[in-house]
Tab-separated table of C-alpha atoms in Angstrom:
chain	number	residue	atom	x	y	z
A	1	MET	CA	20.061	-24.172	16.333
A	2	SER	CA	16.472	-25.423	16.326
A	3	VAL	CA	14.951	-27.488	13.509
A	4	GLU	CA	12.655	-24.576	12.702
A	5	MET	CA	15.550	-22.104	12.400
A	6	CYS	CA	17.493	-24.577	10.236
A	7	ALA	CA	14.486	-24.905	7.930
A	8	LYS	CA	14.179	-21.123	7.627
A	9	LEU	CA	17.881	-20.759	6.873
A	10	LEU	CA	17.721	-23.500	4.250
A	11	SER	CA	14.701	-21.811	2.648
A	12	ARG	CA	16.531	-18.486	2.413
A	13	LEU	CA	19.669	-20.103	0.999
A	14	THR	CA	17.538	-21.865	-1.604
A	15	THR	CA	15.956	-18.540	-2.529
A	16	VAL	CA	19.328	-16.821	-2.857
A	17	ARG	CA	20.588	-19.684	-5.025
A	18	ALA	CA	17.508	-19.349	-7.274
A	19	CYS	CA	18.026	-15.593	-7.512
A	20	LEU	CA	21.666	-16.056	-8.488
A	21	LEU	CA	20.830	-18.690	-11.088
A	22	GLN	CA	18.200	-16.394	-12.591
A	23	GLY	CA	20.473	-13.346	-12.510
A	24	ASN	CA	17.959	-11.761	-10.147
A	25	VAL	CA	20.118	-8.989	-8.709
A	26	GLY	CA	17.104	-7.184	-7.296
A	27	CYS	CA	16.080	-10.064	-5.077
A	28	SER	CA	15.433	-8.864	-1.542
A	29	TYR	CA	17.582	-11.608	-0.003
A	30	LEU	CA	20.626	-10.387	-1.939
A	31	ARG	CA	20.446	-7.059	-0.168
A	32	ARG	CA	21.203	-6.251	3.449
A	33	ARG	CA	18.039	-6.817	5.444
A	34	PRO	CA	17.763	-4.339	8.323
A	35	PHE	CA	16.134	-5.226	11.608
A	36	THR	CA	15.655	-3.868	15.070
A	37	SER	CA	15.972	-5.786	18.323
A	38	ASP	CA	14.264	-5.427	21.668
A	39	ILE	CA	16.126	-5.605	24.974
A	40	LYS	CA	15.841	-9.400	25.022
A	41	GLY	CA	17.702	-9.558	21.711
A	42	ARG	CA	14.835	-10.949	19.669
A	43	GLN	CA	14.749	-9.799	16.082
A	44	LYS	CA	11.762	-7.582	15.330
A	45	VAL	CA	11.767	-7.607	11.559
A	46	ARG	CA	8.807	-6.006	9.896
A	47	PRO	CA	7.330	-8.216	7.136
A	48	LEU	CA	8.578	-6.020	4.293
A	49	ASP	CA	11.847	-4.671	5.690
A	50	GLY	CA	14.335	-4.564	2.817
A	51	VAL	CA	11.659	-4.545	0.100
A	52	LYS	CA	11.734	-1.584	-2.282
A	53	VAL	CA	8.552	-0.357	-3.995
A	54	LEU	CA	8.502	1.923	-7.032
A	55	ASP	CA	5.160	3.733	-6.845
A	56	LEU	CA	3.870	5.244	-10.096
A	57	THR	CA	0.298	5.627	-8.854
A	58	ARG	CA	-1.939	8.594	-8.164
A	59	VAL	CA	-5.279	9.326	-6.502
A	60	LEU	CA	-6.572	6.513	-4.220
A	61	ALA	CA	-6.490	2.794	-5.139
A	62	GLY	CA	-2.755	2.654	-5.896
A	63	PRO	CA	-1.558	5.025	-3.153
A	64	PHE	CA	-3.714	3.155	-0.615
A	65	ALA	CA	-2.070	-0.152	-1.596
A	66	THR	CA	1.473	1.229	-1.472
A	67	MET	CA	0.824	2.978	1.844
A	68	ILE	CA	-0.038	-0.383	3.402
A	69	LEU	CA	3.214	-1.793	2.021
A	70	GLY	CA	5.042	1.160	3.586
A	71	ASP	CA	3.334	0.509	6.928
A	72	LEU	CA	4.698	-3.049	6.763
A	73	GLY	CA	8.268	-1.841	6.336
A	74	ALA	CA	8.756	-1.434	2.580
A	75	GLU	CA	10.697	1.541	1.256
A	76	VAL	CA	8.198	3.244	-1.065
A	77	ILE	CA	9.539	5.625	-3.711
A	78	LYS	CA	6.646	7.681	-5.068
A	79	VAL	CA	7.234	9.087	-8.574
A	80	GLU	CA	5.314	12.325	-9.191
A	81	ARG	CA	4.960	14.827	-11.996
A	82	PRO	CA	7.060	17.947	-11.474
A	83	GLY	CA	4.761	20.803	-10.528
A	84	PRO	CA	1.303	19.486	-9.605
A	85	GLY	CA	2.346	16.020	-8.450
A	86	ASP	CA	-0.351	13.551	-7.418
A	87	ASP	CA	-3.809	14.796	-8.477
A	88	THR	CA	-5.116	14.589	-4.924
A	89	ARG	CA	-2.693	17.264	-3.723
A	90	ALA	CA	-5.217	19.722	-5.196
A	91	TRP	CA	-8.353	17.934	-3.975
A	92	GLY	CA	-9.659	20.313	-1.355
A	93	PRO	CA	-10.808	21.999	0.721
A	94	PRO	CA	-9.956	21.180	3.363
A	95	PHE	CA	-6.236	21.895	3.152
A	96	VAL	CA	-3.795	21.567	6.023
A	97	GLY	CA	-1.214	24.221	5.332
A	98	GLU	CA	-0.223	23.627	1.714
A	99	GLU	CA	-1.428	20.024	1.451
A	100	SER	CA	-4.921	18.642	0.944
A	101	ALA	CA	-6.285	16.476	3.725
A	102	TYR	CA	-7.122	13.929	0.996
A	103	PHE	CA	-3.482	13.513	-0.082
A	104	LEU	CA	-2.310	13.306	3.522
A	105	SER	CA	-4.682	10.401	4.175
A	106	VAL	CA	-3.016	7.814	1.900
A	107	ASN	CA	0.643	8.784	1.443
A	108	ARG	CA	2.500	8.286	4.726
A	109	ASN	CA	5.748	6.317	4.836
A	110	LYS	CA	6.756	7.283	1.289
A	111	LYS	CA	9.575	9.167	-0.409
A	112	SER	CA	8.631	11.543	-3.234
A	113	ILE	CA	10.751	12.106	-6.314
A	114	ALA	CA	9.610	14.504	-9.041
A	115	VAL	CA	10.477	13.079	-12.484
A	116	ASN	CA	9.384	14.114	-15.976
A	117	LEU	CA	8.506	10.758	-17.557
A	118	LYS	CA	8.001	12.392	-20.963
A	119	ASP	CA	11.715	13.185	-20.993
A	120	PRO	CA	13.694	10.114	-22.204
A	121	GLU	CA	16.191	10.770	-19.411
A	122	GLY	CA	13.359	10.654	-16.891
A	123	ALA	CA	12.100	7.347	-18.285
A	124	LYS	CA	15.657	6.003	-18.201
A	125	LEU	CA	15.954	7.018	-14.558
A	126	VAL	CA	12.752	5.131	-13.670
A	127	THR	CA	14.029	2.093	-15.577
A	128	GLU	CA	17.182	2.123	-13.457
A	129	LEU	CA	15.098	2.375	-10.317
A	130	ALA	CA	13.098	-0.670	-11.444
A	131	THR	CA	16.305	-2.729	-11.548
A	132	ARG	CA	16.840	-1.933	-7.876
A	133	CYS	CA	13.258	-2.462	-6.704
A	134	ASP	CA	11.171	-5.526	-5.896
A	135	ILE	CA	7.760	-4.086	-6.749
A	136	LEU	CA	6.411	-1.555	-9.233
A	137	VAL	CA	2.829	-0.334	-8.963
A	138	GLU	CA	1.226	1.855	-11.649
A	139	ASN	CA	-2.264	3.041	-12.554
A	140	TYR	CA	-1.842	4.555	-16.003
A	141	LEU	CA	-4.226	3.792	-18.862
A	142	PRO	CA	-3.283	0.408	-20.343
A	143	GLY	CA	-0.548	0.888	-22.914
A	144	LYS	CA	0.483	4.358	-21.776
A	145	LEU	CA	3.651	3.275	-19.990
A	146	ASP	CA	4.554	0.997	-22.902
A	147	GLU	CA	4.772	4.135	-25.041
A	148	MET	CA	7.396	5.476	-22.623
A	149	GLY	CA	9.350	2.226	-22.550
A	150	LEU	CA	8.124	1.497	-19.021
A	151	GLY	CA	5.628	-1.325	-19.636
A	152	TYR	CA	5.991	-4.733	-17.999
A	153	LYS	CA	7.392	-6.487	-21.060
A	154	GLN	CA	10.052	-3.813	-21.446
A	155	LEU	CA	11.049	-3.516	-17.787
A	156	SER	CA	11.041	-7.270	-17.188
A	157	GLN	CA	13.849	-7.557	-19.741
A	158	VAL	CA	16.172	-5.437	-17.606
A	159	ALA	CA	14.552	-6.132	-14.224
A	160	PRO	CA	13.421	-9.789	-14.287
A	161	GLN	CA	12.842	-9.713	-10.529
A	162	ILE	CA	10.186	-6.988	-10.709
A	163	ILE	CA	6.677	-7.709	-9.451
A	164	TYR	CA	4.754	-5.290	-11.646
A	165	CYS	CA	1.185	-4.430	-10.621
A	166	SER	CA	-1.055	-2.560	-13.041
A	167	ILE	CA	-4.186	-0.983	-11.571
A	168	SER	CA	-6.818	0.141	-14.069
A	169	GLY	CA	-10.538	0.683	-14.433
A	170	TYR	CA	-11.457	-2.453	-16.361
A	171	GLY	CA	-8.334	-4.561	-16.908
A	172	GLN	CA	-5.385	-4.604	-19.279
A	173	THR	CA	-7.355	-6.249	-22.106
A	174	GLY	CA	-10.978	-6.460	-23.211
A	175	PRO	CA	-13.638	-4.212	-24.755
A	176	HIS	CA	-13.525	-1.564	-22.004
A	177	SER	CA	-9.803	-1.669	-21.196
A	178	HIS	CA	-9.165	1.651	-22.991
A	179	LYS	CA	-11.515	3.552	-20.683
A	180	PRO	CA	-10.148	5.529	-17.720
A	181	GLY	CA	-10.999	4.178	-14.284
A	182	TYR	CA	-12.980	6.229	-11.781
A	183	ASP	CA	-14.439	4.932	-8.552
A	184	SER	CA	-17.962	6.254	-9.146
A	185	ILE	CA	-18.150	4.882	-12.687
A	186	ALA	CA	-16.874	1.455	-11.674
A	187	SER	CA	-19.166	1.471	-8.629
A	188	ALA	CA	-22.097	2.079	-10.955
A	189	ALA	CA	-21.037	-0.391	-13.648
A	190	SER	CA	-20.337	-3.161	-11.110
A	191	GLY	CA	-23.801	-3.007	-9.544
A	192	MET	CA	-22.568	-1.621	-6.224
A	193	MET	CA	-24.435	1.645	-6.654
A	194	HIS	CA	-27.597	-0.187	-7.743
A	195	ILE	CA	-27.821	-1.979	-4.388
A	196	THR	CA	-26.918	1.062	-2.276
A	197	GLY	CA	-29.454	3.635	-1.118
A	198	PRO	CA	-32.921	3.974	0.445
A	199	GLU	CA	-35.398	1.201	-0.240
A	200	ASP	CA	-37.676	3.457	-2.260
A	201	GLY	CA	-35.051	5.964	-3.380
A	202	ASP	CA	-32.426	6.490	-6.046
A	203	PRO	CA	-29.075	4.697	-6.272
A	204	VAL	CA	-26.508	6.216	-3.910
A	205	ARG	CA	-22.727	6.515	-4.052
A	206	PRO	CA	-21.140	5.081	-0.870
A	207	GLY	CA	-19.780	7.729	1.490
A	208	VAL	CA	-16.165	6.791	0.713
A	209	ALA	CA	-14.695	5.419	-2.521
A	210	MET	CA	-15.178	1.778	-1.558
A	211	THR	CA	-14.421	0.475	-5.077
A	212	ASP	CA	-11.045	2.228	-5.080
A	213	LEU	CA	-10.294	1.034	-1.556
A	214	ALA	CA	-11.307	-2.561	-2.300
A	215	THR	CA	-9.042	-2.491	-5.348
A	216	GLY	CA	-6.175	-1.160	-3.243
A	217	LEU	CA	-6.658	-3.998	-0.769
A	218	TYR	CA	-6.790	-6.588	-3.567
A	219	ALA	CA	-3.619	-5.087	-5.057
A	220	GLN	CA	-1.790	-5.170	-1.726
A	221	GLY	CA	-2.762	-8.804	-1.170
A	222	ALA	CA	-1.745	-9.743	-4.703
A	223	LEU	CA	1.631	-8.061	-4.269
A	224	MET	CA	2.290	-10.011	-1.075
A	225	ALA	CA	1.400	-13.203	-2.969
A	226	GLY	CA	3.724	-12.058	-5.758
A	227	LEU	CA	6.616	-11.814	-3.304
A	228	LEU	CA	5.930	-15.373	-2.143
A	229	GLN	CA	5.698	-16.578	-5.737
A	230	ARG	CA	9.024	-14.947	-6.588
A	231	GLN	CA	10.601	-16.590	-3.566
A	232	LYS	CA	9.667	-19.944	-5.113
A	233	THR	CA	10.572	-19.201	-8.740
A	234	GLY	CA	13.171	-16.428	-8.587
A	235	GLN	CA	11.204	-14.534	-11.222
A	236	GLY	CA	8.926	-11.517	-11.153
A	237	LEU	CA	5.452	-11.376	-12.668
A	238	HIS	CA	2.709	-9.057	-13.894
A	239	ILE	CA	-0.439	-8.475	-11.819
A	240	ASP	CA	-3.600	-7.133	-13.495
A	241	CYS	CA	-5.806	-5.494	-10.844
A	242	ASN	CA	-8.823	-3.374	-11.761
A	243	LEU	CA	-11.776	-1.566	-10.225
A	244	LEU	CA	-14.509	-3.465	-12.064
A	245	SER	CA	-13.219	-6.924	-11.139
A	246	SER	CA	-12.566	-5.941	-7.529
A	247	GLN	CA	-16.068	-4.612	-6.979
A	248	VAL	CA	-17.833	-7.440	-8.827
A	249	ALA	CA	-15.878	-9.930	-6.700
A	250	CYS	CA	-17.072	-8.051	-3.601
A	251	LEU	CA	-20.735	-8.604	-4.549
A	252	THR	CA	-20.343	-12.053	-2.900
A	253	HIS	CA	-23.819	-13.318	-1.870
A	254	ILE	CA	-25.582	-10.738	-4.059
A	255	ALA	CA	-23.793	-12.231	-7.056
A	256	SER	CA	-24.543	-15.769	-5.870
A	257	ASN	CA	-28.239	-14.965	-5.454
A	258	TYR	CA	-28.426	-13.934	-9.098
A	259	LEU	CA	-26.065	-16.503	-10.622
A	260	ASN	CA	-27.675	-19.451	-8.835
A	261	ALA	CA	-31.267	-18.397	-8.261
A	262	GLY	CA	-31.808	-15.678	-10.874
A	263	LYS	CA	-32.708	-13.224	-8.123
A	264	GLU	CA	-32.109	-9.572	-9.007
A	265	ALA	CA	-30.924	-7.413	-6.109
A	266	ARG	CA	-32.563	-4.231	-4.876
A	267	ARG	CA	-31.815	-1.406	-2.462
A	268	TRP	CA	-32.612	-1.900	1.213
A	269	GLY	CA	-31.202	1.187	2.923
A	270	THR	CA	-29.665	-0.017	6.191
A	271	ALA	CA	-31.806	-3.165	6.163
A	272	HIS	CA	-30.895	-6.726	5.192
A	273	GLU	CA	-33.005	-8.505	2.595
A	274	SER	CA	-32.747	-11.924	4.268
A	275	ILE	CA	-32.741	-11.126	8.006
A	276	VAL	CA	-35.380	-9.194	10.000
A	277	PRO	CA	-34.803	-7.144	12.070
A	278	TYR	CA	-31.293	-6.263	10.947
A	279	GLN	CA	-31.098	-2.525	10.270
A	280	GLY	CA	-30.887	0.995	11.592
A	281	PHE	CA	-33.636	2.588	13.685
A	282	ARG	CA	-34.270	6.215	14.558
A	283	THR	CA	-34.248	6.961	18.284
A	284	LYS	CA	-35.377	9.995	20.255
A	285	ASP	CA	-32.048	11.746	19.603
A	286	GLY	CA	-30.242	9.858	16.830
A	287	TYR	CA	-29.876	6.402	15.313
A	288	LEU	CA	-28.717	2.939	16.242
A	289	ILE	CA	-28.447	-0.328	14.377
A	290	VAL	CA	-29.728	-3.644	15.701
A	291	GLY	CA	-29.274	-7.111	14.253
A	292	SER	CA	-30.977	-10.359	15.178
A	293	GLY	CA	-29.331	-13.196	13.292
A	294	ASN	CA	-31.318	-15.947	14.986
A	295	ASN	CA	-34.594	-16.518	16.812
A	296	GLN	CA	-33.096	-16.231	20.294
A	297	GLN	CA	-31.678	-12.807	19.470
A	298	PHE	CA	-35.065	-11.692	18.164
A	299	PHE	CA	-36.724	-12.810	21.390
A	300	SER	CA	-34.083	-10.814	23.309
A	301	VAL	CA	-34.840	-7.717	21.214
A	302	CYS	CA	-38.499	-8.049	22.087
A	303	LYS	CA	-37.652	-8.417	25.772
A	304	VAL	CA	-35.453	-5.284	25.794
A	305	LEU	CA	-38.197	-3.321	24.032
A	306	ASN	CA	-40.905	-4.687	26.390
A	307	LEU	CA	-42.686	-6.121	23.371
A	308	ASN	CA	-42.909	-9.734	24.521
A	309	ASN	CA	-46.182	-10.121	22.667
A	310	LEU	CA	-44.231	-9.924	19.382
A	311	ALA	CA	-41.996	-12.810	20.416
A	312	GLU	CA	-45.096	-14.867	21.129
A	313	ASN	CA	-46.838	-13.930	17.878
A	314	PRO	CA	-46.918	-16.933	15.462
A	315	LYS	CA	-46.231	-14.573	12.526
A	316	TYR	CA	-42.773	-13.770	13.924
A	317	LYS	CA	-41.655	-17.133	15.310
A	318	THR	CA	-38.975	-17.714	12.640
A	319	ASN	CA	-36.793	-15.472	10.524
A	320	ASN	CA	-38.502	-16.706	7.373
A	321	LEU	CA	-41.854	-15.557	8.785
A	322	ARG	CA	-40.379	-12.258	9.945
A	323	VAL	CA	-39.107	-11.585	6.422
A	324	GLN	CA	-42.571	-12.300	5.057
A	325	HIS	CA	-44.164	-9.876	7.541
A	326	ARG	CA	-41.329	-7.374	7.398
A	327	LYS	CA	-43.313	-4.127	7.064
A	328	GLU	CA	-45.747	-4.548	9.908
A	329	LEU	CA	-43.064	-5.867	12.286
A	330	LEU	CA	-40.636	-3.044	11.514
A	331	LYS	CA	-43.373	-0.463	12.022
A	332	LEU	CA	-43.961	-1.755	15.558
A	333	LEU	CA	-40.245	-1.867	16.353
A	334	SER	CA	-39.578	1.591	14.862
A	335	ASP	CA	-42.316	3.227	16.915
A	336	ARG	CA	-40.868	1.760	20.094
A	337	PHE	CA	-37.259	2.818	19.365
A	338	LEU	CA	-38.431	6.427	18.963
A	339	GLU	CA	-39.439	6.535	22.618
A	340	GLU	CA	-35.908	6.472	24.120
A	341	SER	CA	-32.465	7.964	23.411
A	342	THR	CA	-29.688	6.093	21.654
A	343	ASP	CA	-27.604	5.864	24.829
A	344	GLU	CA	-30.545	4.509	26.777
A	345	TRP	CA	-31.178	1.767	24.233
A	346	LEU	CA	-27.488	0.855	24.156
A	347	ARG	CA	-27.538	0.599	27.949
A	348	ARG	CA	-30.545	-1.714	27.850
A	349	PHE	CA	-29.027	-3.957	25.166
A	350	GLU	CA	-25.720	-4.300	27.053
A	351	GLY	CA	-25.110	-7.932	27.981
A	352	THR	CA	-28.085	-9.319	26.075
A	353	GLY	CA	-26.033	-10.842	23.268
A	354	VAL	CA	-27.890	-8.826	20.659
A	355	PRO	CA	-25.567	-7.125	18.134
A	356	CYS	CA	-26.202	-3.387	18.288
A	357	GLY	CA	-24.356	-0.093	18.111
A	358	PRO	CA	-24.762	3.614	17.465
A	359	ILE	CA	-24.701	5.085	13.977
A	360	ASN	CA	-21.885	7.480	14.774
A	361	THR	CA	-20.927	10.756	13.221
A	362	ILE	CA	-17.246	10.997	12.247
A	363	GLN	CA	-16.660	13.159	15.327
A	364	GLN	CA	-18.140	10.414	17.488
A	365	VAL	CA	-16.001	7.786	15.738
A	366	PHE	CA	-12.758	9.490	16.717
A	367	SER	CA	-14.028	10.085	20.259
A	368	ASP	CA	-14.687	6.368	20.732
A	369	PRO	CA	-12.293	4.856	23.311
A	370	GLN	CA	-12.049	1.626	21.299
A	371	VAL	CA	-10.867	3.564	18.224
A	372	ALA	CA	-8.177	5.193	20.358
A	373	HIS	CA	-7.243	1.858	21.965
A	374	ASN	CA	-6.845	0.252	18.523
A	375	GLY	CA	-4.320	2.915	17.533
A	376	LEU	CA	-6.444	4.249	14.701
A	377	ILE	CA	-5.284	7.844	15.045
A	378	LEU	CA	-1.737	8.450	13.781
A	379	GLU	CA	-0.089	11.802	14.432
A	380	MET	CA	2.939	13.098	12.521
A	381	ASP	CA	4.891	16.289	11.991
A	382	HIS	CA	4.656	17.431	8.364
A	383	PRO	CA	7.255	19.844	6.880
A	384	THR	CA	4.660	22.359	5.640
A	385	SER	CA	1.400	21.390	7.345
A	386	GLY	CA	2.669	21.082	10.904
A	387	ARG	CA	1.083	18.502	13.196
A	388	ILE	CA	-1.304	16.242	11.249
A	389	ALA	CA	-3.400	13.211	12.098
A	390	VAL	CA	-4.674	10.417	9.836
A	391	ALA	CA	-6.457	7.091	10.235
A	392	GLY	CA	-3.928	4.422	11.185
A	393	PRO	CA	-3.344	0.802	10.089
A	394	ALA	CA	-6.251	-1.584	10.628
A	395	VAL	CA	-4.229	-4.714	11.407
A	396	ARG	CA	-1.897	-5.465	14.315
A	397	PHE	CA	0.877	-8.075	14.546
A	398	SER	CA	2.223	-9.929	17.589
A	399	SER	CA	5.803	-9.969	16.258
A	400	PHE	CA	6.324	-6.222	15.879
A	401	GLN	CA	4.743	-2.857	16.544
A	402	PHE	CA	4.300	-0.153	13.932
A	403	GLY	CA	7.058	2.377	14.384
A	404	LYS	CA	6.761	6.113	14.163
A	405	PRO	CA	5.450	6.801	10.642
A	406	THR	CA	7.059	9.302	8.319
A	407	SER	CA	4.720	12.049	7.160
A	408	PRO	CA	3.369	12.226	3.614
A	409	PRO	CA	6.074	13.909	1.503
A	410	VAL	CA	5.986	17.226	-0.310
A	411	ILE	CA	6.534	16.969	-4.087
A	412	GLY	CA	10.107	15.991	-4.863
A	413	GLN	CA	11.183	16.025	-1.222
A	414	HIS	CA	13.481	13.018	-1.671
A	415	THR	CA	14.618	13.362	-5.298
A	416	VAL	CA	18.299	13.978	-4.602
A	417	GLU	CA	18.363	11.429	-1.778
A	418	VAL	CA	17.007	8.651	-4.013
A	419	LEU	CA	19.270	9.525	-6.949
A	420	ARG	CA	22.298	9.556	-4.659
A	421	ASP	CA	21.578	6.690	-2.263
A	422	THR	CA	19.520	4.292	-4.380
A	423	LEU	CA	20.958	4.861	-7.847
A	424	GLY	CA	24.429	5.974	-6.794
A	425	TYR	CA	24.431	9.018	-9.076
A	426	SER	CA	27.295	11.452	-8.671
A	427	GLU	CA	26.733	15.064	-7.688
A	428	ASP	CA	27.542	16.189	-11.243
A	429	VAL	CA	24.946	13.867	-12.774
A	430	ILE	CA	22.319	14.923	-10.244
A	431	ASN	CA	23.004	18.607	-10.871
A	432	ALA	CA	22.716	18.068	-14.623
A	433	LEU	CA	19.326	16.367	-14.216
A	434	LEU	CA	18.145	19.193	-11.975
A	435	ALA	CA	19.360	21.829	-14.412
A	436	SER	CA	17.555	20.182	-17.339
A	437	ARG	CA	14.342	19.965	-15.263
A	438	THR	CA	14.240	16.199	-15.818
A	439	VAL	CA	13.889	15.982	-12.059
A	440	ILE	CA	12.904	18.490	-9.391
A	441	GLN	CA	14.099	18.717	-5.792
A	442	ASN	CA	11.901	20.390	-3.199
A	443	THR	CA	14.010	22.327	-0.727
A	444	VAL	CA	11.473	22.167	2.115
A	445	HIS	CA	12.676	20.006	5.011
């Protein structure tokens, strides 16, 4: 056995010992950890194989985070309201069969159980699930789950191993913590909307809910860190993740400009306030975007456009000068770009080292050979919607390949399975819960 393998084994034994000392029965290393092997016999363990996630989230930020965990191998148990389920199931058109395209986009690789959390028996059931899970993710208003006995302080008493992530609009405490969280509101309050839109126009909402998605990514990263922290301490923890903080953190240099230089930001459309030219241009038949991050790239732009006189003009010799003379320079460049098609300009820029690309429609995006090569179109067979396709995982790993994903579930598709296999409930107990409408089982397969 190699030194590296010995070190890994010692680390795992230390973790198990810590879990046992802490009474951490939910620790992943105390459960059987499945793996698959290739023909050479090498283990191909996905990063989160053996990890169980209890998903009490709806809409976008939370489901996006838990979907990524599912892609990485976690077993995700999605708890939904009997009847309507996740709000986004009704967010259409378009619908694909009986499901909204919106819901299908962020709920693959999950099991759905329909549980009435207002019923004490339903809350008790979720508590039992928490004792068997590694992670719980929720996006209720702060304090709401505490009223049901499902807050972090309550669950950590019976499930000390739980990594409990709360996603909210503004945080678990503070003057705005009682307000519900919506992407558009947080996007506006965080300044994101103020800096988005045409230079001389009104603030604009980004084309997708970037504040929700950024929060989902922060939550997923925090949960992975939580698993590492638990491996060291043997104890779970509470993660406070919210839309406002996520989007303010993503202001990066815009925030730094204000905090350090007192410079208020403004809208620039597709342009960049500190680099010229670095923006979109209209062509004869569409749009493309061109960036020149240094002087050499600017000189190359001028050469491609047959505007060598601009490269030689003292007013445009440096980026600082080009920013100062932005309007007149961009007018000259814009007029020239209008003379040829997008494809023609892309052909001319090929091999020049100048960053450029088309401003694609969504149809063009999914016709791009690089998008196909990167595996960004996932196809699945759904029980009611038939063959569906969604955008796939963004990241690839050398140690394993993403397996065939399971389709987004119908409401309550896995209720009986989870009660039987995860909680070990008998048939009589399950039938009693079904009869009382505490839980619902969907019969579609």
